[in-house]
Tab-separated table of C-alpha atoms in Angstrom:
chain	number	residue	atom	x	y	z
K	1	UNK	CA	-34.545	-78.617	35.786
K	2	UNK	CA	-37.507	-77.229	34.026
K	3	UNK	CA	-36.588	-74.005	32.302
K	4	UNK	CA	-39.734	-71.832	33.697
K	5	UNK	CA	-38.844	-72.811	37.794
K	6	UNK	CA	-35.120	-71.236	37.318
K	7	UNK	CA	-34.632	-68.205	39.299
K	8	UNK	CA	-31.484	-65.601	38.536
K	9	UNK	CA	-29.357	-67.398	41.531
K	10	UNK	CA	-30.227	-70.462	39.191
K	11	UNK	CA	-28.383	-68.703	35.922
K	12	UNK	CA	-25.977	-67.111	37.917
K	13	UNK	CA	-24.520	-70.729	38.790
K	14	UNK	CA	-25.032	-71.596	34.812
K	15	UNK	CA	-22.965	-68.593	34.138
K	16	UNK	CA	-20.400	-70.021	36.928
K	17	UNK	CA	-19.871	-73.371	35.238
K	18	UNK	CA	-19.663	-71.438	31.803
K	19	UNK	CA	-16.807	-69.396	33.434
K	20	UNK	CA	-15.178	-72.909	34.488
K	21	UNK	CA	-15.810	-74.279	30.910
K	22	UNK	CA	-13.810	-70.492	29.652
K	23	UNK	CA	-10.692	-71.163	31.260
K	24	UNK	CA	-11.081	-74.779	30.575
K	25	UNK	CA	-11.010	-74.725	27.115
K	26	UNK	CA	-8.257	-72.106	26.913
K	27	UNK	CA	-5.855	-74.521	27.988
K	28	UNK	CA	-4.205	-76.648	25.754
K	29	UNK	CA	-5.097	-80.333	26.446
K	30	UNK	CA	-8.176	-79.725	28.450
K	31	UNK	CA	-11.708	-79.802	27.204
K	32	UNK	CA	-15.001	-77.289	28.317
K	33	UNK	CA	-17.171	-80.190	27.510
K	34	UNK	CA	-15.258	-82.314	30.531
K	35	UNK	CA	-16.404	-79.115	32.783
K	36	UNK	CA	-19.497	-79.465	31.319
K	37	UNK	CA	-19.815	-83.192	32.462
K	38	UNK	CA	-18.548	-82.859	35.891
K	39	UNK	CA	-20.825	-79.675	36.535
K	40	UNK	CA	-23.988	-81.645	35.703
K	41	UNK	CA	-24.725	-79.884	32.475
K	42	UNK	CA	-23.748	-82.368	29.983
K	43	UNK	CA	-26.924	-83.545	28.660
K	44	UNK	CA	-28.694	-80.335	28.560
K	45	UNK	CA	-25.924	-78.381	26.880
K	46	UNK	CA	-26.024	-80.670	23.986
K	47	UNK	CA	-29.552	-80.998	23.783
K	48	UNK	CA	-30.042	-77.376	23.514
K	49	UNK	CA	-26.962	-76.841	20.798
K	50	UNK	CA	-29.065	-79.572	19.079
K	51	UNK	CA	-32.476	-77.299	19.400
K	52	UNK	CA	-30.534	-74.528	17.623
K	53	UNK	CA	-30.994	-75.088	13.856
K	54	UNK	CA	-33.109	-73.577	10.862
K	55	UNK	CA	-36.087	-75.030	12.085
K	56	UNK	CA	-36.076	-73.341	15.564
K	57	UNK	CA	-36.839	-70.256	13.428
K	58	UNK	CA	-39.362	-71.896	11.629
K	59	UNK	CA	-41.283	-72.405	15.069
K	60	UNK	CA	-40.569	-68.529	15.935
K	61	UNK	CA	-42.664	-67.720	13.080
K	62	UNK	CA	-45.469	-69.606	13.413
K	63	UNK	CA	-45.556	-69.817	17.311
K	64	UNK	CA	-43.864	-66.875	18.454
K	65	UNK	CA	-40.678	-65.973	20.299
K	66	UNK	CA	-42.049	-67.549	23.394
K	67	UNK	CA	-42.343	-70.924	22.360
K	68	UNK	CA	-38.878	-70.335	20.188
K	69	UNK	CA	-36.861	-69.336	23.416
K	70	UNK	CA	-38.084	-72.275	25.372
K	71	UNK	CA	-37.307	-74.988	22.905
K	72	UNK	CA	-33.747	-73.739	22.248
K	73	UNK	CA	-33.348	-73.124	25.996
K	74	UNK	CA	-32.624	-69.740	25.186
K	75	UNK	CA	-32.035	-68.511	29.122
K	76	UNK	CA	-29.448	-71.379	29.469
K	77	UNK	CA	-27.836	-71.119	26.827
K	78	UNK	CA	-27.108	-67.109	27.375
K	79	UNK	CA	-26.385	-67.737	30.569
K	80	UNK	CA	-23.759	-70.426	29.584
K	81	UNK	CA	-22.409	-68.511	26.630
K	82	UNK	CA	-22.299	-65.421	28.947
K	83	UNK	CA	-19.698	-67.253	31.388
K	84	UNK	CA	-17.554	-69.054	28.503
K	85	UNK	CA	-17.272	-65.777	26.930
K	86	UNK	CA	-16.443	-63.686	29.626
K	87	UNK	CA	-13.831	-66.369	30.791
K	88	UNK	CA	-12.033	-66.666	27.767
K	89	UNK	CA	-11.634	-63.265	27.814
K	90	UNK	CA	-10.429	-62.842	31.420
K	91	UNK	CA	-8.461	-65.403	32.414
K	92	UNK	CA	-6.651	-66.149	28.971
K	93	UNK	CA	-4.010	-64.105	30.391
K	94	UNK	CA	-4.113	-65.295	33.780
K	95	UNK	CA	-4.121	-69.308	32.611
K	96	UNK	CA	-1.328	-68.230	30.296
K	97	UNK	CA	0.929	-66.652	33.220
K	98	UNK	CA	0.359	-69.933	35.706
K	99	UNK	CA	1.265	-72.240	32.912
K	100	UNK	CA	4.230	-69.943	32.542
K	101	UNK	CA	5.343	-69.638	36.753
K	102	UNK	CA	4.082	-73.172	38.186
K	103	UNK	CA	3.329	-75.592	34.958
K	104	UNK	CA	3.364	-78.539	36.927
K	105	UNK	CA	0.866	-77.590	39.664
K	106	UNK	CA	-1.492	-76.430	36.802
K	107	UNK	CA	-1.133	-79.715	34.689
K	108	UNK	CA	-1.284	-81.801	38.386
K	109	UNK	CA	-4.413	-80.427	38.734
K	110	UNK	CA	-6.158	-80.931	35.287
K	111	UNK	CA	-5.005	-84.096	35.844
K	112	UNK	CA	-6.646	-84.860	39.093
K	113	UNK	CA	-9.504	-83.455	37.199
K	114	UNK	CA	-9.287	-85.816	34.634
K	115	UNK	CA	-9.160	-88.665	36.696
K	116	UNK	CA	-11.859	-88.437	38.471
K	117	UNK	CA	-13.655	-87.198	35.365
K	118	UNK	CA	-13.057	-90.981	34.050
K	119	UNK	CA	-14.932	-92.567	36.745
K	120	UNK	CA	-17.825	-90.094	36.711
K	121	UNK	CA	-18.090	-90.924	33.085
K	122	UNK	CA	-17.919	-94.467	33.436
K	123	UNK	CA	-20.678	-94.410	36.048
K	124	UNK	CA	-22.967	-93.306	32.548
K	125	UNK	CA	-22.554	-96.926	31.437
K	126	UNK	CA	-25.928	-98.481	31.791
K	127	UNK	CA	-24.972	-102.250	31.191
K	128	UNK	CA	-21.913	-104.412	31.829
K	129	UNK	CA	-18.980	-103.332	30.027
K	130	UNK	CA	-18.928	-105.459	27.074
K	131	UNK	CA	-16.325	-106.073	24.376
K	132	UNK	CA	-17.488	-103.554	21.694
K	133	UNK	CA	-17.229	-101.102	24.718
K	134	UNK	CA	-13.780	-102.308	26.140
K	135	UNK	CA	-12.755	-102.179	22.500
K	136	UNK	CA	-14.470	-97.986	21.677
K	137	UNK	CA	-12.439	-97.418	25.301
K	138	UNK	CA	-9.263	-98.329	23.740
K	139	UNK	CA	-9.858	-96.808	20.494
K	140	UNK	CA	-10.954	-93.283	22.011
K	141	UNK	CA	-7.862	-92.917	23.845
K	142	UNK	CA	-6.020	-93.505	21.157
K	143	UNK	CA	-7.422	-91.223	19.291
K	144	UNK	CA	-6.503	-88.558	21.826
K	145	UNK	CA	-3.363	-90.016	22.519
K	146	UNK	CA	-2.229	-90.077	18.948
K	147	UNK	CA	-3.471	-86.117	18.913
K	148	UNK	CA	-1.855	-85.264	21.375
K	149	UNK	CA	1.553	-86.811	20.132
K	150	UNK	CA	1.366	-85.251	16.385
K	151	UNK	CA	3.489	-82.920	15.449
K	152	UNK	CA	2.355	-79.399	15.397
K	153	UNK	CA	1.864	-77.363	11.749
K	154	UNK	CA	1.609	-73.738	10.907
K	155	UNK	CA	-1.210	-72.589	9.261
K	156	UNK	CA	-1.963	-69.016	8.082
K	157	UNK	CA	-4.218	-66.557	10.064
K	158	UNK	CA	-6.335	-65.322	7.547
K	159	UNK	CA	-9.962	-65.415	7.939
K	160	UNK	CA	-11.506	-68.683	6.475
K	161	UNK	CA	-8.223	-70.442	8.348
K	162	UNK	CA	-9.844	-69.014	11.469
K	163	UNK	CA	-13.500	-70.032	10.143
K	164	UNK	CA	-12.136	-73.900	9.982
K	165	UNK	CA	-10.481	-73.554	13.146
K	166	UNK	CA	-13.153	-72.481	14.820
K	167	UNK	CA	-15.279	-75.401	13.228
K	168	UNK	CA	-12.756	-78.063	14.499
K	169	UNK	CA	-12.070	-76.541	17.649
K	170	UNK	CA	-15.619	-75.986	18.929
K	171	UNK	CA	-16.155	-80.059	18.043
K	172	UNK	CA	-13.288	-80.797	20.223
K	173	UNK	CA	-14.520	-78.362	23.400
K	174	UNK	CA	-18.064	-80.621	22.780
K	175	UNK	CA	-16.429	-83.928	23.583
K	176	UNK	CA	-14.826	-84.564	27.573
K	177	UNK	CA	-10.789	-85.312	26.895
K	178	UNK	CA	-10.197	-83.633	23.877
K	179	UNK	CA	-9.181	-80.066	24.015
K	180	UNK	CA	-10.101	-77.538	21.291
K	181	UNK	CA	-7.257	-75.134	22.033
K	182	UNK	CA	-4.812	-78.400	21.588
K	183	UNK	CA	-6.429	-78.474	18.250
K	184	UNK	CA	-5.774	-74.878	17.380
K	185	UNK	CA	-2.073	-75.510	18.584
K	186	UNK	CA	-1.539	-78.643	16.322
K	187	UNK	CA	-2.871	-76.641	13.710
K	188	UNK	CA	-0.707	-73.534	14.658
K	189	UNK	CA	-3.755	-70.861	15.241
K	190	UNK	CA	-3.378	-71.275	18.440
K	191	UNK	CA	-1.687	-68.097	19.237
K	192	UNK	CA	-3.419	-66.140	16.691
K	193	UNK	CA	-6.978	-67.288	18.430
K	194	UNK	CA	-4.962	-65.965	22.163
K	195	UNK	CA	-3.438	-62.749	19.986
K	196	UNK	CA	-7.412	-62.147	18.195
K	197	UNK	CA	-8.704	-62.403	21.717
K	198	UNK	CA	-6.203	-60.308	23.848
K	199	UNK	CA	-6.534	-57.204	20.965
K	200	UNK	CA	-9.716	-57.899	20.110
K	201	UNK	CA	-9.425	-57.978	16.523
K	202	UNK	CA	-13.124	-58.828	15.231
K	203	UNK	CA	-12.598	-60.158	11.571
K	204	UNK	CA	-10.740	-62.962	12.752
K	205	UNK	CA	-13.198	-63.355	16.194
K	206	UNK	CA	-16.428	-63.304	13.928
K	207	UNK	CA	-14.755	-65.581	11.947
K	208	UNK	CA	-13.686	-68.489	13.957
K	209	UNK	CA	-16.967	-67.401	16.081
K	210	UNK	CA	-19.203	-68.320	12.535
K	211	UNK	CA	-17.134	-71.462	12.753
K	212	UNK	CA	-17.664	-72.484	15.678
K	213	UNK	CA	-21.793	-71.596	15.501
K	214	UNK	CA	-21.419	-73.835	12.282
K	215	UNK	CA	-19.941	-76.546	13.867
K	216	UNK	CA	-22.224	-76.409	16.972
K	217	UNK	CA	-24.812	-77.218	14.696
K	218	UNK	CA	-23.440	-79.656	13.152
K	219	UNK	CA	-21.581	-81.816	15.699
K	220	UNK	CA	-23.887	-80.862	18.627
K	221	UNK	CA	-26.951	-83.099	16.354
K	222	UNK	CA	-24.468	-85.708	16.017
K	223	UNK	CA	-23.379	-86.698	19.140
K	224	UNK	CA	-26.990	-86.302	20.462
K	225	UNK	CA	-27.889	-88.902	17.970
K	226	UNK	CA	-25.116	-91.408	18.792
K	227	UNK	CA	-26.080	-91.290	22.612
K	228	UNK	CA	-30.031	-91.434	22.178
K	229	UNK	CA	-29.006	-94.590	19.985
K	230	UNK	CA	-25.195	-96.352	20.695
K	231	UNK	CA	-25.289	-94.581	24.427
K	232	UNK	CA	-23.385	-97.208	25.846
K	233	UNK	CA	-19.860	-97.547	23.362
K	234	UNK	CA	-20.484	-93.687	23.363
K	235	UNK	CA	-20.032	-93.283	26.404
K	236	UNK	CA	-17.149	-95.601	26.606
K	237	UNK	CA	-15.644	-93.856	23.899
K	238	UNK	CA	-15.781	-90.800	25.647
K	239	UNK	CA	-14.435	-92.259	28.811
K	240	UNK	CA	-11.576	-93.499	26.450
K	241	UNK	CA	-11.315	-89.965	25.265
K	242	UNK	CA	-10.676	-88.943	28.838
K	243	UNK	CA	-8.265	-91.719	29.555
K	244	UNK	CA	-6.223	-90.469	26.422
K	245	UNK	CA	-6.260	-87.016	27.337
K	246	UNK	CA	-4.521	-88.195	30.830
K	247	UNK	CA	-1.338	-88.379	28.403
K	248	UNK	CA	-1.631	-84.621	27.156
K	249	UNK	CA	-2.182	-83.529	31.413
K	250	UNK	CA	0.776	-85.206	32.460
K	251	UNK	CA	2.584	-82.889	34.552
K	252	UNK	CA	6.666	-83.801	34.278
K	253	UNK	CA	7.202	-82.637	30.028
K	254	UNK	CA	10.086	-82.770	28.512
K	255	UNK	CA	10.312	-80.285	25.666
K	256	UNK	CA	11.002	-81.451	21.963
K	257	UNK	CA	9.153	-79.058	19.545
K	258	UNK	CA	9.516	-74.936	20.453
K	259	UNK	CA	8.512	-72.174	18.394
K	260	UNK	CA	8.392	-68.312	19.005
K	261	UNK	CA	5.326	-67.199	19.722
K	262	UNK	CA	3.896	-63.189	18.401
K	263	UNK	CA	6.414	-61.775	21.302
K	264	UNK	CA	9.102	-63.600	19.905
K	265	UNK	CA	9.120	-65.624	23.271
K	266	UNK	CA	9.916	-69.335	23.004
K	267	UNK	CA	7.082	-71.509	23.408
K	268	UNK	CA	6.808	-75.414	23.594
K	269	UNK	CA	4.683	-76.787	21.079
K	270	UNK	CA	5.173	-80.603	21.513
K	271	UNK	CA	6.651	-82.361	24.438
K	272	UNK	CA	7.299	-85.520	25.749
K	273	UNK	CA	6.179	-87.053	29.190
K	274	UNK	CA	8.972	-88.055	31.663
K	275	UNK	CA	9.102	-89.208	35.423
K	276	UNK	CA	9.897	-86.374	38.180
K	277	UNK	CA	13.393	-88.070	38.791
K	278	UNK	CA	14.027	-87.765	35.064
K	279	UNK	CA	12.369	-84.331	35.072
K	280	UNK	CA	14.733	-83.061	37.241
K	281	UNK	CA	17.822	-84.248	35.139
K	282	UNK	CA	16.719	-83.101	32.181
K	283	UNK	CA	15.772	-79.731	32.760
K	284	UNK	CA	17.438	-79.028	35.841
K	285	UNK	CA	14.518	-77.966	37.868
K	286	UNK	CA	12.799	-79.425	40.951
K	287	UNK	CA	9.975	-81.612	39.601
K	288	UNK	CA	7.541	-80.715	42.619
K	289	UNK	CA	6.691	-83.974	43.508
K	290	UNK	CA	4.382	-83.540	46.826
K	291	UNK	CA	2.958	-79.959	45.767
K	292	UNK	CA	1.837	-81.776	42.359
K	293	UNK	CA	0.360	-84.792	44.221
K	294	UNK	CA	-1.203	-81.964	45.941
K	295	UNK	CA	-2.382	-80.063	43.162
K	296	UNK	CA	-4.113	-83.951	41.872
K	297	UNK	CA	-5.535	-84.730	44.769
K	298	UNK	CA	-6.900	-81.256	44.518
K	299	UNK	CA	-8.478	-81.429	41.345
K	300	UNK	CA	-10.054	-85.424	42.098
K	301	UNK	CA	-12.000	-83.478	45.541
K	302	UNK	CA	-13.292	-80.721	43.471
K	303	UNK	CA	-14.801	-82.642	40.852
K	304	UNK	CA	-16.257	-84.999	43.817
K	305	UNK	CA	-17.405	-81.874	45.692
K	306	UNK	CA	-18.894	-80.614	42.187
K	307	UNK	CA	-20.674	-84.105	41.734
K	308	UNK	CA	-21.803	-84.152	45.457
K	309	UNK	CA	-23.643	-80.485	45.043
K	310	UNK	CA	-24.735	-81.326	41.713
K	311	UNK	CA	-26.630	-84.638	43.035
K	312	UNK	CA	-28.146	-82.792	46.001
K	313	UNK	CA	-29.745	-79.431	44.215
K	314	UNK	CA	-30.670	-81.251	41.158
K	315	UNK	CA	-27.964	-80.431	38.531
K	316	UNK	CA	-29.197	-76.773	37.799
């Protein structure tokens, strides 16, 4: 949508999808930037991130804020930023407490999510799948996959730990299927980034928030470039990404790696996937079955319903 016919309901729905792309990407295993895709933003969050380097500033000298603010999409980006921000910041807690009471309805629904993500994503593909793209498919989810299996590592919370995390993260909440917070837990900052946000400590916010503005930059130009000029195995790389990710959402876990969190609470860390019957033998608790095909089925509508809307009023 052109940026000068927005109105305020028009960044107040920006702001909305931001929020969605918040508690997204607070999760561990699900990505902002599959939010992002499903919401109908995609294309112009990355081509804004791309708009945001040295040179922007170059053009606010010489032609003025104006003209500066328009070709970084200033508006949408604040507006976005705005709802990511405020999200992480509310529902950090609440995300954390469902995962806690009802895991497997939470994870059912990412994963109905997910799924219906994929097919979004592979209605991008502007050619007949061919076998380069069959082939980046594969190879993005196992990328993911092999993530998402690793085992996780402790690192320290000191500042330029939380700069690089922030750097790596941010690259991971860009791409649909691979979760930035899953990064930060594989890396063990993961808590810190939940404990920095919850008390608000600022040297290690500003630092993974230089990061992350660092990796923006960098990653945002990158991917850009690969979709103006591979689109079609990027694409089916990120659809492979998405596919892999399926294996992080699963919603019947057995645990195999805990560790105690800043409460001295044990956490899981790593985990594998099991069926509901085995689920139910393992740990002894009633795998849900219906409720989670529920929760899926759940999760595939709303990203239809999303799609639908976003079709009809032109993807504001």
């Amino acid at each position: 949508m052109n940026q000068s016919k927005r109105t305020i309901k028009d960044y107040a729905v920006i702001t909305l999808k931001g929020m969605a792309m918040g508690a997204a990407d607070v999760v561990p295993g699900v990505s902002g930037g599959t939010i992002a895709f499903i919401t109908g933003i995609y294309d112009e969050f990355l081509g804004a991130l791309k708009n945001c380097t040295p040179a922007a500033l170059l053009i606010w000298k010489q032609k003025g804020f104006t003209v500066f603010w328009q070709h970084i999409n200033g508006s949408f980006l604040v507006a976005l930023f705005t709802g990511i921000l405020l999200s992480i910041k509310t529902f950090a807690a609440i995300i954390e407490h469902a995962l806690r009471a009802h895991p497997i309805w939470v994870w059912a629904f990412f994963f109905g999510l997910i799924i219906a993500s994929i097919v979004l994503l592979a209605r991008h593909m502007t050619q007949r799948w061919r076998v380069r793209d069959i082939a980046a498919l594969l190879l993005g989810a196992a990328l993911v996959a092999g993530i998402s299996l690793a085992a996780p590592t402790q690192l320290p919370g000191h500042w330029w730990v939380m700069f690089l995390g922030g750097f790596i993260a941010i690259c991971a909440m860009i791409l649909p299927g691979i979760s930035g917070s899953f990064l930060l837990l594989l890396m063990g900052l993961y808590p810190v980034f939940l404990g920095a946000v919850n008390h608000l400590e600022w040297d290690l916010l500003i630092s993974f928030g230089a990061g992350a503005v660092c990796g923006l930059m960098v990653f945002s130009r990158a991917l850009s470039w690969l979709l103006n000029h591979y689109h079609q195995v990027t694409v089916a790389t990120l659809t492979g990404f998405l596919v892999g990710s399926l294996n992080v959402t699963w919603p019947w876990k057995e645990p195999v790696v805990t560790m105690l969190n800043r409460h001295g609470e044990e956490v899981v860390v790593q985990s594998s996937n099991v069926l509901p019957a085995q689920f139910a033998t393992v740990t002894g608790q009633s795998p849900d079955t219906l409720l989670a095909i529920t929760f899926a089925i759940a999760g595939v509508m709303l990203v239809l319903i999303a799609e639908f809307f976003a079709s009809k009023f032109g993807k504001s």
